[in-house]
Amino acid sequence: MLRGHATTQGTQQFIQRYARHTSNYAEFDGLYLSNIGMGTYLGNTDDATDQAVIQAVKDSIRAGVNIFDTAINYRSQKAERALGRALRILQESNMVSRDSVFISTKGGYVTNDADLPLDFWQYVKQQYTDKDIIPKNGISSQYHCMEVSFLESQLRSSLRNLDVDCIDLLYIHNLMESQHQDVSREDIMNQLLDIMTWYETQRAEGRIRYYGLATWDSFRVDSKNPNHLNLESVLEMAMAVGGSCHGLRFVQLPYNMYLDQALRTPTQTVGGNSISFLQAARLLNVGVFTSVPFMQGKLLSPGVLPDFGYGKPSISSLQFIRSTPGVLAPLVGHKEPIHVTENLDIMRMPPLDDSEFDSLLLKLLSGTC
């Protein structure tokens, strides 16, 4: 088992060993994190994909990446296991230590286990309903569950899958998107408060260090949308259960040159002012990781994205995202060696500074880029 969590000293030592440009790291709450992270979403539930993930983790570490994101439902638990095996191999070979990498995972979606000979509903019955972990009608139409007993069971499984005793960041996965069809907003908020209360107990017991919200729509849509969440209001809930040192410090949401609402659309209210999500996150000191940098490859086709000097659409996209003020890192899902090599080339160059990004944004908006 890998013990501990990401620390100031560990992440600083990682930079000293692997950084190609020190400007590719930012400090957040005492941790020094790369401005590119590796995601583990898609892939078959087979051993060949496991091996590809393990190699991609190794290559990402060597390139200077120290953020790794997964979820219990990704590849029916095999994504977590492959990441855990990769990090254990790297620690045993003295390539990395647990305190130098930042690991996030997610709970909420009901999943089976691809390594067990049970179909989805057999697994759910055996693992959850027969044990009263999930009550009757506890699973939403989107195969999601907010019961603390279920999330606690998932956390135990995630710790075991990842082979760690502490997870740096545990998200509740697509809460509004997966519940509003079946549950009233008031009931969702009450259950979220219960979940936050439980998260704080897990922090106190050392099983997680931070918690957050991994979302699709919630922070990109306006208040009329049933999926909408206001960051300031959510943080007030966290303050109510965890005080000023509460653990809700991170959000994950989609962001790229096509899905740019987090940057440009005033979906949030802070202090009575209507502002964009990324502005709100900066004001409220919330770290932001972004998903779908390439829209699962759709943005990489020739001519889809403007070429602003990097040649490869993948590099242009990642440079835009990681240089956006308020973004800690885009999470890049890659396994194929050619894609891993291409994506990690970004770590050989620094991000744009604020003035360079503003200039690029103006060109993009005016259509001159």
mmCIF file of C-alpha atoms in Angstrom:
data_model
loop_
_atom_site.group_PDB
_atom_site.id
_atom_site.type_symbol
_atom_site.label_atom_id
_atom_site.label_comp_id
_atom_site.label_asym_id
_atom_site.label_seq_id
_atom_site.Cartn_x
_atom_site.Cartn_y
_atom_site.Cartn_z
ATOM 1 C CA MET A 1 0.000 0.000 0.000
ATOM 2 C CA LEU A 2 1.137 3.522 -0.788
ATOM 3 C CA ARG A 3 0.806 5.568 2.384
ATOM 4 C CA GLY A 4 0.336 9.293 2.834
ATOM 5 C CA HIS A 5 -0.739 12.026 0.446
ATOM 6 C CA ALA A 6 0.693 14.806 -1.696
ATOM 7 C CA THR A 7 2.777 17.259 0.355
ATOM 8 C CA THR A 8 4.648 20.503 -0.137
ATOM 9 C CA GLN A 9 8.033 18.824 0.176
ATOM 10 C CA GLY A 10 7.107 15.859 -1.995
ATOM 11 C CA THR A 11 5.721 17.951 -4.846
ATOM 12 C CA GLN A 12 8.684 20.332 -4.702
ATOM 13 C CA GLN A 13 11.066 17.380 -4.961
ATOM 14 C CA PHE A 14 9.081 16.099 -7.934
ATOM 15 C CA ILE A 15 9.667 19.416 -9.732
ATOM 16 C CA GLN A 16 13.369 19.314 -8.955
ATOM 17 C CA ARG A 17 13.602 15.870 -10.504
ATOM 18 C CA TYR A 18 11.266 16.017 -13.493
ATOM 19 C CA ALA A 19 10.440 19.622 -14.448
ATOM 20 C CA ARG A 20 11.469 20.784 -17.906
ATOM 21 C CA HIS A 21 10.073 24.264 -17.208
ATOM 22 C CA THR A 22 9.366 25.338 -13.637
ATOM 23 C CA SER A 23 6.670 27.643 -15.026
ATOM 24 C CA ASN A 24 4.652 24.493 -15.758
ATOM 25 C CA TYR A 25 3.791 24.205 -12.054
ATOM 26 C CA ALA A 26 1.600 26.269 -9.793
ATOM 27 C CA GLU A 27 1.275 26.342 -6.017
ATOM 28 C CA PHE A 28 -2.169 25.688 -4.576
ATOM 29 C CA ASP A 29 -2.715 25.245 -0.837
ATOM 30 C CA GLY A 30 0.951 24.394 -0.381
ATOM 31 C CA LEU A 31 1.077 21.818 -3.190
ATOM 32 C CA TYR A 32 3.055 22.283 -6.398
ATOM 33 C CA LEU A 33 1.006 20.834 -9.240
ATOM 34 C CA SER A 34 1.735 20.413 -12.941
ATOM 35 C CA ASN A 35 -0.401 22.394 -15.377
ATOM 36 C CA ILE A 36 -1.216 19.189 -17.245
ATOM 37 C CA GLY A 37 -2.878 16.200 -15.595
ATOM 38 C CA MET A 38 -3.597 12.693 -16.841
ATOM 39 C CA GLY A 39 -7.154 11.358 -16.967
ATOM 40 C CA THR A 40 -8.232 7.716 -17.216
ATOM 41 C CA TYR A 41 -11.816 7.798 -18.480
ATOM 42 C CA LEU A 42 -12.205 5.730 -21.656
ATOM 43 C CA GLY A 43 -10.973 2.297 -22.687
ATOM 44 C CA ASN A 44 -11.882 -1.355 -22.817
ATOM 45 C CA THR A 45 -12.084 -3.413 -19.628
ATOM 46 C CA ASP A 46 -9.203 -5.683 -20.596
ATOM 47 C CA ASP A 47 -5.621 -6.341 -19.529
ATOM 48 C CA ALA A 48 -4.173 -4.759 -22.679
ATOM 49 C CA THR A 49 -5.800 -1.433 -21.780
ATOM 50 C CA ASP A 50 -4.497 -1.772 -18.217
ATOM 51 C CA GLN A 51 -0.971 -2.143 -19.534
ATOM 52 C CA ALA A 52 -1.414 0.860 -21.825
ATOM 53 C CA VAL A 53 -2.612 2.973 -18.876
ATOM 54 C CA ILE A 54 0.312 1.842 -16.731
ATOM 55 C CA GLN A 55 2.797 2.805 -19.436
ATOM 56 C CA ALA A 56 1.050 6.149 -19.998
ATOM 57 C CA VAL A 57 1.325 6.924 -16.267
ATOM 58 C CA LYS A 58 5.049 6.139 -16.362
ATOM 59 C CA ASP A 59 5.556 8.343 -19.415
ATOM 60 C CA SER A 60 3.518 11.157 -17.862
ATOM 61 C CA ILE A 61 5.636 11.079 -14.705
ATOM 62 C CA ARG A 62 8.853 11.228 -16.741
ATOM 63 C CA ALA A 63 7.456 14.222 -18.636
ATOM 64 C CA GLY A 64 6.793 16.071 -15.377
ATOM 65 C CA VAL A 65 3.076 15.392 -14.797
ATOM 66 C CA ASN A 66 2.108 14.818 -11.158
ATOM 67 C CA ILE A 67 -1.717 14.995 -11.324
ATOM 68 C CA PHE A 68 -3.717 11.805 -11.970
ATOM 69 C CA ASP A 69 -7.487 11.686 -12.181
ATOM 70 C CA THR A 70 -9.818 8.687 -12.205
ATOM 71 C CA ALA A 71 -13.231 7.515 -10.959
ATOM 72 C CA ILE A 72 -14.581 4.273 -9.553
ATOM 73 C CA ASN A 73 -16.926 3.808 -12.513
ATOM 74 C CA TYR A 74 -14.232 4.393 -15.152
ATOM 75 C CA ARG A 75 -13.717 1.079 -16.921
ATOM 76 C CA SER A 76 -15.806 -0.570 -14.175
ATOM 77 C CA GLN A 77 -13.117 -0.041 -11.483
ATOM 78 C CA LYS A 78 -10.193 -1.106 -13.672
ATOM 79 C CA ALA A 79 -9.067 2.484 -14.270
ATOM 80 C CA GLU A 80 -8.439 2.956 -10.552
ATOM 81 C CA ARG A 81 -6.635 -0.374 -10.327
ATOM 82 C CA ALA A 82 -4.372 0.331 -13.297
ATOM 83 C CA LEU A 83 -3.436 3.725 -11.875
ATOM 84 C CA GLY A 84 -2.728 2.181 -8.481
ATOM 85 C CA ARG A 85 -0.509 -0.507 -10.015
ATOM 86 C CA ALA A 86 1.382 2.063 -12.069
ATOM 87 C CA LEU A 87 2.131 4.249 -9.051
ATOM 88 C CA ARG A 88 3.178 1.273 -6.963
ATOM 89 C CA ILE A 89 5.586 0.121 -9.701
ATOM 90 C CA LEU A 90 7.001 3.644 -9.946
ATOM 91 C CA GLN A 91 7.485 3.915 -6.194
ATOM 92 C CA GLU A 92 9.140 0.491 -5.987
ATOM 93 C CA SER A 93 11.572 1.561 -8.715
ATOM 94 C CA ASN A 94 12.258 4.857 -6.877
ATOM 95 C CA MET A 95 10.858 6.914 -9.737
ATOM 96 C CA VAL A 96 8.190 8.579 -7.642
ATOM 97 C CA SER A 97 6.985 8.767 -4.045
ATOM 98 C CA ARG A 98 3.388 8.927 -2.845
ATOM 99 C CA ASP A 99 3.870 12.425 -1.444
ATOM 100 C CA SER A 100 4.900 13.803 -4.855
ATOM 101 C CA VAL A 101 1.729 12.915 -6.805
ATOM 102 C CA PHE A 102 -1.826 14.240 -6.524
ATOM 103 C CA ILE A 103 -4.511 11.566 -6.941
ATOM 104 C CA SER A 104 -8.197 12.342 -7.464
ATOM 105 C CA THR A 105 -11.128 9.985 -7.895
ATOM 106 C CA LYS A 106 -14.911 10.247 -7.920
ATOM 107 C CA GLY A 107 -17.880 8.538 -6.316
ATOM 108 C CA GLY A 108 -21.595 8.537 -7.003
ATOM 109 C CA TYR A 109 -22.231 6.472 -10.116
ATOM 110 C CA VAL A 110 -23.283 2.893 -9.479
ATOM 111 C CA THR A 111 -20.871 0.552 -11.224
ATOM 112 C CA ASN A 112 -20.098 -3.110 -11.425
ATOM 113 C CA ASP A 113 -16.651 -4.728 -11.207
ATOM 114 C CA ALA A 114 -15.163 -5.826 -14.521
ATOM 115 C CA ASP A 115 -12.895 -8.302 -12.704
ATOM 116 C CA LEU A 116 -15.826 -10.281 -11.258
ATOM 117 C CA PRO A 117 -18.030 -12.710 -13.254
ATOM 118 C CA LEU A 118 -21.244 -10.846 -12.407
ATOM 119 C CA ASP A 119 -23.398 -8.668 -14.605
ATOM 120 C CA PHE A 120 -24.308 -5.164 -13.481
ATOM 121 C CA TRP A 121 -27.488 -5.943 -11.547
ATOM 122 C CA GLN A 122 -26.084 -9.130 -10.006
ATOM 123 C CA TYR A 123 -23.199 -7.098 -8.667
ATOM 124 C CA VAL A 124 -25.463 -4.326 -7.365
ATOM 125 C CA LYS A 125 -27.670 -6.850 -5.597
ATOM 126 C CA GLN A 126 -24.756 -8.746 -4.062
ATOM 127 C CA GLN A 127 -22.670 -5.748 -3.039
ATOM 128 C CA TYR A 128 -25.246 -3.098 -2.208
ATOM 129 C CA THR A 129 -28.938 -3.912 -1.971
ATOM 130 C CA ASP A 130 -28.605 -7.248 -0.126
ATOM 131 C CA LYS A 131 -26.403 -5.457 2.428
ATOM 132 C CA ASP A 132 -28.778 -2.470 2.758
ATOM 133 C CA ILE A 133 -26.043 -0.137 1.539
ATOM 134 C CA ILE A 134 -28.420 1.172 -1.101
ATOM 135 C CA PRO A 135 -32.060 1.462 0.019
ATOM 136 C CA LYS A 136 -35.055 0.767 -2.183
ATOM 137 C CA ASN A 137 -35.371 3.481 -4.865
ATOM 138 C CA GLY A 138 -31.910 4.755 -3.907
ATOM 139 C CA ILE A 139 -30.562 4.586 -7.467
ATOM 140 C CA SER A 140 -31.539 7.413 -9.820
ATOM 141 C CA SER A 141 -32.602 6.915 -13.423
ATOM 142 C CA GLN A 142 -29.016 7.932 -14.336
ATOM 143 C CA TYR A 143 -27.555 5.083 -12.219
ATOM 144 C CA HIS A 144 -26.383 7.425 -9.506
ATOM 145 C CA CYS A 145 -26.725 7.259 -5.730
ATOM 146 C CA MET A 146 -26.290 9.944 -3.047
ATOM 147 C CA GLU A 147 -26.668 7.724 0.028
ATOM 148 C CA VAL A 148 -23.724 8.211 2.385
ATOM 149 C CA SER A 149 -23.657 4.470 3.076
ATOM 150 C CA PHE A 150 -23.116 3.873 -0.653
ATOM 151 C CA LEU A 151 -20.474 6.581 -1.008
ATOM 152 C CA GLU A 152 -18.680 5.157 2.025
ATOM 153 C CA SER A 153 -18.651 1.714 0.411
ATOM 154 C CA GLN A 154 -17.319 3.229 -2.800
ATOM 155 C CA LEU A 155 -14.558 5.043 -0.928
ATOM 156 C CA ARG A 156 -13.438 1.789 0.679
ATOM 157 C CA SER A 157 -13.330 0.199 -2.776
ATOM 158 C CA SER A 158 -11.446 3.150 -4.291
ATOM 159 C CA LEU A 159 -8.806 3.049 -1.560
ATOM 160 C CA ARG A 160 -8.391 -0.672 -2.182
ATOM 161 C CA ASN A 161 -8.347 -0.292 -5.967
ATOM 162 C CA LEU A 162 -5.755 2.484 -5.839
ATOM 163 C CA ASP A 163 -3.804 0.682 -3.118
ATOM 164 C CA VAL A 164 -3.477 3.845 -1.026
ATOM 165 C CA ASP A 165 -4.524 4.789 2.490
ATOM 166 C CA CYS A 166 -5.438 8.375 1.561
ATOM 167 C CA ILE A 167 -6.897 9.963 -1.577
ATOM 168 C CA ASP A 168 -5.879 13.569 -2.192
ATOM 169 C CA LEU A 169 -9.204 14.591 -3.720
ATOM 170 C CA LEU A 170 -12.573 12.833 -3.723
ATOM 171 C CA TYR A 171 -15.297 14.311 -5.922
ATOM 172 C CA ILE A 172 -19.023 13.763 -5.842
ATOM 173 C CA HIS A 173 -19.587 12.866 -9.479
ATOM 174 C CA ASN A 174 -22.136 14.814 -11.576
ATOM 175 C CA LEU A 175 -24.499 15.385 -8.678
ATOM 176 C CA MET A 176 -27.111 17.651 -10.255
ATOM 177 C CA GLU A 177 -26.819 16.144 -13.719
ATOM 178 C CA SER A 178 -27.575 12.662 -12.370
ATOM 179 C CA GLN A 179 -30.235 13.459 -9.768
ATOM 180 C CA HIS A 180 -32.471 16.360 -10.819
ATOM 181 C CA GLN A 181 -34.649 14.151 -13.039
ATOM 182 C CA ASP A 182 -35.797 12.174 -9.977
ATOM 183 C CA VAL A 183 -35.206 14.277 -6.862
ATOM 184 C CA SER A 184 -36.271 17.800 -5.909
ATOM 185 C CA ARG A 185 -33.599 20.478 -5.715
ATOM 186 C CA GLU A 186 -34.284 20.936 -1.998
ATOM 187 C CA ASP A 187 -33.722 17.232 -1.327
ATOM 188 C CA ILE A 188 -30.533 17.208 -3.416
ATOM 189 C CA MET A 189 -29.132 20.135 -1.427
ATOM 190 C CA ASN A 190 -30.027 18.458 1.870
ATOM 191 C CA GLN A 191 -28.288 15.271 0.775
ATOM 192 C CA LEU A 192 -25.284 17.266 -0.430
ATOM 193 C CA LEU A 193 -25.039 18.764 3.050
ATOM 194 C CA ASP A 194 -25.064 15.241 4.524
ATOM 195 C CA ILE A 195 -22.372 14.178 2.054
ATOM 196 C CA MET A 196 -20.184 17.158 2.952
ATOM 197 C CA THR A 197 -20.593 16.353 6.641
ATOM 198 C CA TRP A 198 -19.437 12.806 5.944
ATOM 199 C CA TYR A 199 -16.546 14.042 3.774
ATOM 200 C CA GLU A 200 -15.311 16.108 6.716
ATOM 201 C CA THR A 201 -15.285 13.003 8.933
ATOM 202 C CA GLN A 202 -13.230 11.196 6.293
ATOM 203 C CA ARG A 203 -10.776 14.077 6.218
ATOM 204 C CA ALA A 204 -10.444 13.932 9.994
ATOM 205 C CA GLU A 205 -9.784 10.183 9.804
ATOM 206 C CA GLY A 206 -7.136 10.642 7.088
ATOM 207 C CA ARG A 207 -8.869 8.791 4.236
ATOM 208 C CA ILE A 208 -9.190 11.865 2.027
ATOM 209 C CA ARG A 209 -7.482 15.238 2.100
ATOM 210 C CA TYR A 210 -9.879 17.335 0.012
ATOM 211 C CA TYR A 211 -13.276 16.935 -1.612
ATOM 212 C CA GLY A 212 -14.937 18.617 -4.549
ATOM 213 C CA LEU A 213 -17.564 18.591 -7.272
ATOM 214 C CA ALA A 214 -16.898 16.977 -10.648
ATOM 215 C CA THR A 215 -19.537 18.368 -12.987
ATOM 216 C CA TRP A 216 -20.666 18.587 -16.584
ATOM 217 C CA ASP A 217 -23.285 21.342 -16.710
ATOM 218 C CA SER A 218 -23.640 22.713 -13.201
ATOM 219 C CA PHE A 219 -21.182 25.607 -13.252
ATOM 220 C CA ARG A 220 -21.526 26.390 -16.992
ATOM 221 C CA VAL A 221 -25.288 26.971 -17.166
ATOM 222 C CA ASP A 222 -27.397 29.828 -15.832
ATOM 223 C CA SER A 223 -29.587 29.757 -12.741
ATOM 224 C CA LYS A 224 -32.720 28.838 -14.721
ATOM 225 C CA ASN A 225 -31.225 25.472 -15.631
ATOM 226 C CA PRO A 226 -32.124 22.640 -13.188
ATOM 227 C CA ASN A 227 -28.478 21.541 -13.147
ATOM 228 C CA HIS A 228 -27.160 24.933 -12.042
ATOM 229 C CA LEU A 229 -24.991 25.364 -8.966
ATOM 230 C CA ASN A 230 -23.624 28.618 -7.585
ATOM 231 C CA LEU A 231 -20.101 28.187 -6.271
ATOM 232 C CA GLU A 232 -20.416 30.776 -3.519
ATOM 233 C CA SER A 233 -23.557 29.064 -2.180
ATOM 234 C CA VAL A 234 -21.935 25.621 -2.265
ATOM 235 C CA LEU A 235 -18.925 26.953 -0.351
ATOM 236 C CA GLU A 236 -21.261 28.422 2.277
ATOM 237 C CA MET A 237 -22.630 24.912 2.778
ATOM 238 C CA ALA A 238 -19.102 23.551 3.179
ATOM 239 C CA MET A 239 -18.339 26.314 5.681
ATOM 240 C CA ALA A 240 -21.421 25.337 7.673
ATOM 241 C CA VAL A 241 -20.201 21.760 8.160
ATOM 242 C CA GLY A 242 -16.409 22.194 8.080
ATOM 243 C CA GLY A 243 -15.721 25.731 9.253
ATOM 244 C CA SER A 244 -13.134 27.973 7.647
ATOM 245 C CA CYS A 245 -10.779 25.014 7.090
ATOM 246 C CA HIS A 246 -13.342 22.945 5.183
ATOM 247 C CA GLY A 247 -12.087 20.602 2.479
ATOM 248 C CA LEU A 248 -14.157 21.700 -0.529
ATOM 249 C CA ARG A 249 -11.286 23.209 -2.476
ATOM 250 C CA PHE A 250 -11.632 21.873 -6.029
ATOM 251 C CA VAL A 251 -14.052 21.689 -8.949
ATOM 252 C CA GLN A 252 -13.810 19.810 -12.226
ATOM 253 C CA LEU A 253 -15.754 20.913 -15.304
ATOM 254 C CA PRO A 254 -15.518 20.806 -19.121
ATOM 255 C CA TYR A 255 -13.507 23.559 -20.764
ATOM 256 C CA ASN A 256 -11.842 23.971 -24.131
ATOM 257 C CA MET A 257 -11.888 26.388 -27.074
ATOM 258 C CA TYR A 258 -15.378 25.151 -27.978
ATOM 259 C CA LEU A 259 -16.896 24.712 -24.503
ATOM 260 C CA ASP A 260 -15.709 28.082 -23.211
ATOM 261 C CA GLN A 261 -18.627 29.014 -20.913
ATOM 262 C CA ALA A 262 -16.441 28.761 -17.798
ATOM 263 C CA LEU A 263 -14.385 31.655 -19.166
ATOM 264 C CA ARG A 264 -16.916 33.798 -21.002
ATOM 265 C CA THR A 265 -20.422 33.260 -19.609
ATOM 266 C CA PRO A 266 -21.544 34.966 -16.360
ATOM 267 C CA THR A 267 -23.173 31.939 -14.702
ATOM 268 C CA GLN A 268 -22.063 32.708 -11.143
ATOM 269 C CA THR A 269 -22.928 35.279 -8.501
ATOM 270 C CA VAL A 270 -20.320 36.328 -5.952
ATOM 271 C CA GLY A 271 -21.067 39.157 -3.555
ATOM 272 C CA GLY A 272 -24.102 40.045 -5.624
ATOM 273 C CA ASN A 273 -22.073 40.424 -8.835
ATOM 274 C CA SER A 274 -22.660 38.264 -11.900
ATOM 275 C CA ILE A 275 -19.379 36.826 -13.191
ATOM 276 C CA SER A 276 -17.964 33.810 -15.024
ATOM 277 C CA PHE A 277 -17.153 30.589 -13.227
ATOM 278 C CA LEU A 278 -13.378 30.978 -13.580
ATOM 279 C CA GLN A 279 -13.590 34.492 -12.151
ATOM 280 C CA ALA A 280 -15.634 33.138 -9.251
ATOM 281 C CA ALA A 281 -13.167 30.317 -8.620
ATOM 282 C CA ARG A 282 -10.258 32.753 -8.478
ATOM 283 C CA LEU A 283 -12.091 35.075 -6.088
ATOM 284 C CA LEU A 284 -13.134 32.195 -3.844
ATOM 285 C CA ASN A 285 -9.759 30.392 -3.998
ATOM 286 C CA VAL A 286 -11.067 27.183 -5.539
ATOM 287 C CA GLY A 287 -8.781 25.066 -7.699
ATOM 288 C CA VAL A 288 -10.134 24.137 -11.121
ATOM 289 C CA PHE A 289 -9.283 21.054 -13.150
ATOM 290 C CA THR A 290 -10.824 20.805 -16.611
ATOM 291 C CA SER A 291 -12.077 17.825 -18.584
ATOM 292 C CA VAL A 292 -12.559 16.984 -22.288
ATOM 293 C CA PRO A 293 -9.692 19.119 -23.673
ATOM 294 C CA PHE A 294 -10.191 17.519 -27.105
ATOM 295 C CA MET A 295 -13.926 16.657 -26.853
ATOM 296 C CA GLN A 296 -12.894 12.982 -27.070
ATOM 297 C CA GLY A 297 -10.935 13.667 -30.247
ATOM 298 C CA LYS A 298 -13.547 15.751 -32.062
ATOM 299 C CA LEU A 299 -11.433 18.916 -31.802
ATOM 300 C CA LEU A 300 -8.361 17.286 -33.323
ATOM 301 C CA SER A 301 -9.682 16.942 -36.861
ATOM 302 C CA PRO A 302 -7.962 19.237 -39.402
ATOM 303 C CA GLY A 303 -9.435 22.727 -39.536
ATOM 304 C CA VAL A 304 -11.669 22.425 -36.468
ATOM 305 C CA LEU A 305 -9.450 24.552 -34.215
ATOM 306 C CA PRO A 306 -7.482 27.621 -35.277
ATOM 307 C CA ASP A 307 -3.734 27.131 -35.653
ATOM 308 C CA PHE A 308 -1.918 29.719 -33.594
ATOM 309 C CA GLY A 309 1.617 28.585 -34.160
ATOM 310 C CA TYR A 310 2.007 25.153 -32.595
ATOM 311 C CA GLY A 311 1.156 23.026 -35.616
ATOM 312 C CA LYS A 312 -0.583 20.200 -33.761
ATOM 313 C CA PRO A 313 -4.194 20.815 -32.665
ATOM 314 C CA SER A 314 -3.555 18.909 -29.418
ATOM 315 C CA ILE A 315 -0.774 21.295 -28.381
ATOM 316 C CA SER A 316 -2.785 24.373 -29.365
ATOM 317 C CA SER A 317 -5.761 23.150 -27.344
ATOM 318 C CA LEU A 318 -3.740 22.274 -24.248
ATOM 319 C CA GLN A 319 -1.786 25.534 -24.413
ATOM 320 C CA PHE A 320 -5.020 27.536 -24.545
ATOM 321 C CA ILE A 321 -6.607 25.666 -21.636
ATOM 322 C CA ARG A 322 -3.655 25.538 -19.250
ATOM 323 C CA SER A 323 -2.845 29.215 -19.897
ATOM 324 C CA THR A 324 -6.372 30.355 -19.017
ATOM 325 C CA PRO A 325 -6.359 32.303 -15.729
ATOM 326 C CA GLY A 326 -8.069 30.264 -13.050
ATOM 327 C CA VAL A 327 -7.308 26.827 -14.528
ATOM 328 C CA LEU A 328 -4.897 24.609 -12.607
ATOM 329 C CA ALA A 329 -4.666 21.909 -15.285
ATOM 330 C CA PRO A 330 -6.558 20.218 -18.100
ATOM 331 C CA LEU A 331 -6.891 16.458 -17.603
ATOM 332 C CA VAL A 332 -5.753 14.583 -20.707
ATOM 333 C CA GLY A 333 -6.881 11.022 -21.272
ATOM 334 C CA HIS A 334 -4.270 9.189 -23.291
ATOM 335 C CA LYS A 335 -3.100 5.596 -23.670
ATOM 336 C CA GLU A 336 -1.906 5.056 -27.243
ATOM 337 C CA PRO A 337 1.883 5.679 -27.321
ATOM 338 C CA ILE A 338 1.645 8.085 -30.261
ATOM 339 C CA HIS A 339 -0.970 10.186 -28.443
ATOM 340 C CA VAL A 340 0.927 10.086 -25.153
ATOM 341 C CA THR A 341 4.107 11.328 -26.818
ATOM 342 C CA GLU A 342 2.279 14.053 -28.740
ATOM 343 C CA ASN A 343 0.313 15.343 -25.739
ATOM 344 C CA LEU A 344 3.296 15.358 -23.399
ATOM 345 C CA ASP A 345 5.287 17.551 -25.788
ATOM 346 C CA ILE A 346 3.454 20.446 -24.123
ATOM 347 C CA MET A 347 5.618 19.955 -21.039
ATOM 348 C CA ARG A 348 8.670 20.974 -23.091
ATOM 349 C CA MET A 349 7.380 24.555 -23.356
ATOM 350 C CA PRO A 350 6.094 27.145 -20.880
ATOM 351 C CA PRO A 351 2.461 28.279 -20.783
ATOM 352 C CA LEU A 352 1.391 31.663 -22.073
ATOM 353 C CA ASP A 353 1.613 34.486 -19.567
ATOM 354 C CA ASP A 354 -1.494 36.574 -18.861
ATOM 355 C CA SER A 355 -0.738 39.221 -21.490
ATOM 356 C CA GLU A 356 0.028 36.600 -24.141
ATOM 357 C CA PHE A 357 -3.206 34.784 -23.312
ATOM 358 C CA ASP A 358 -5.243 38.005 -23.491
ATOM 359 C CA SER A 359 -3.708 38.790 -26.881
ATOM 360 C CA LEU A 360 -4.497 35.282 -28.143
ATOM 361 C CA LEU A 361 -8.068 35.483 -26.847
ATOM 362 C CA LEU A 362 -8.645 38.756 -28.679
ATOM 363 C CA LYS A 363 -7.362 37.187 -31.903
ATOM 364 C CA LEU A 364 -9.620 34.167 -31.434
ATOM 365 C CA LEU A 365 -12.658 36.333 -30.755
ATOM 366 C CA SER A 366 -11.956 38.575 -33.736
ATOM 367 C CA GLY A 367 -11.347 35.631 -36.051
ATOM 368 C CA THR A 368 -7.836 36.744 -36.941
ATOM 369 C CA CYS A 369 -6.180 33.620 -35.553
#
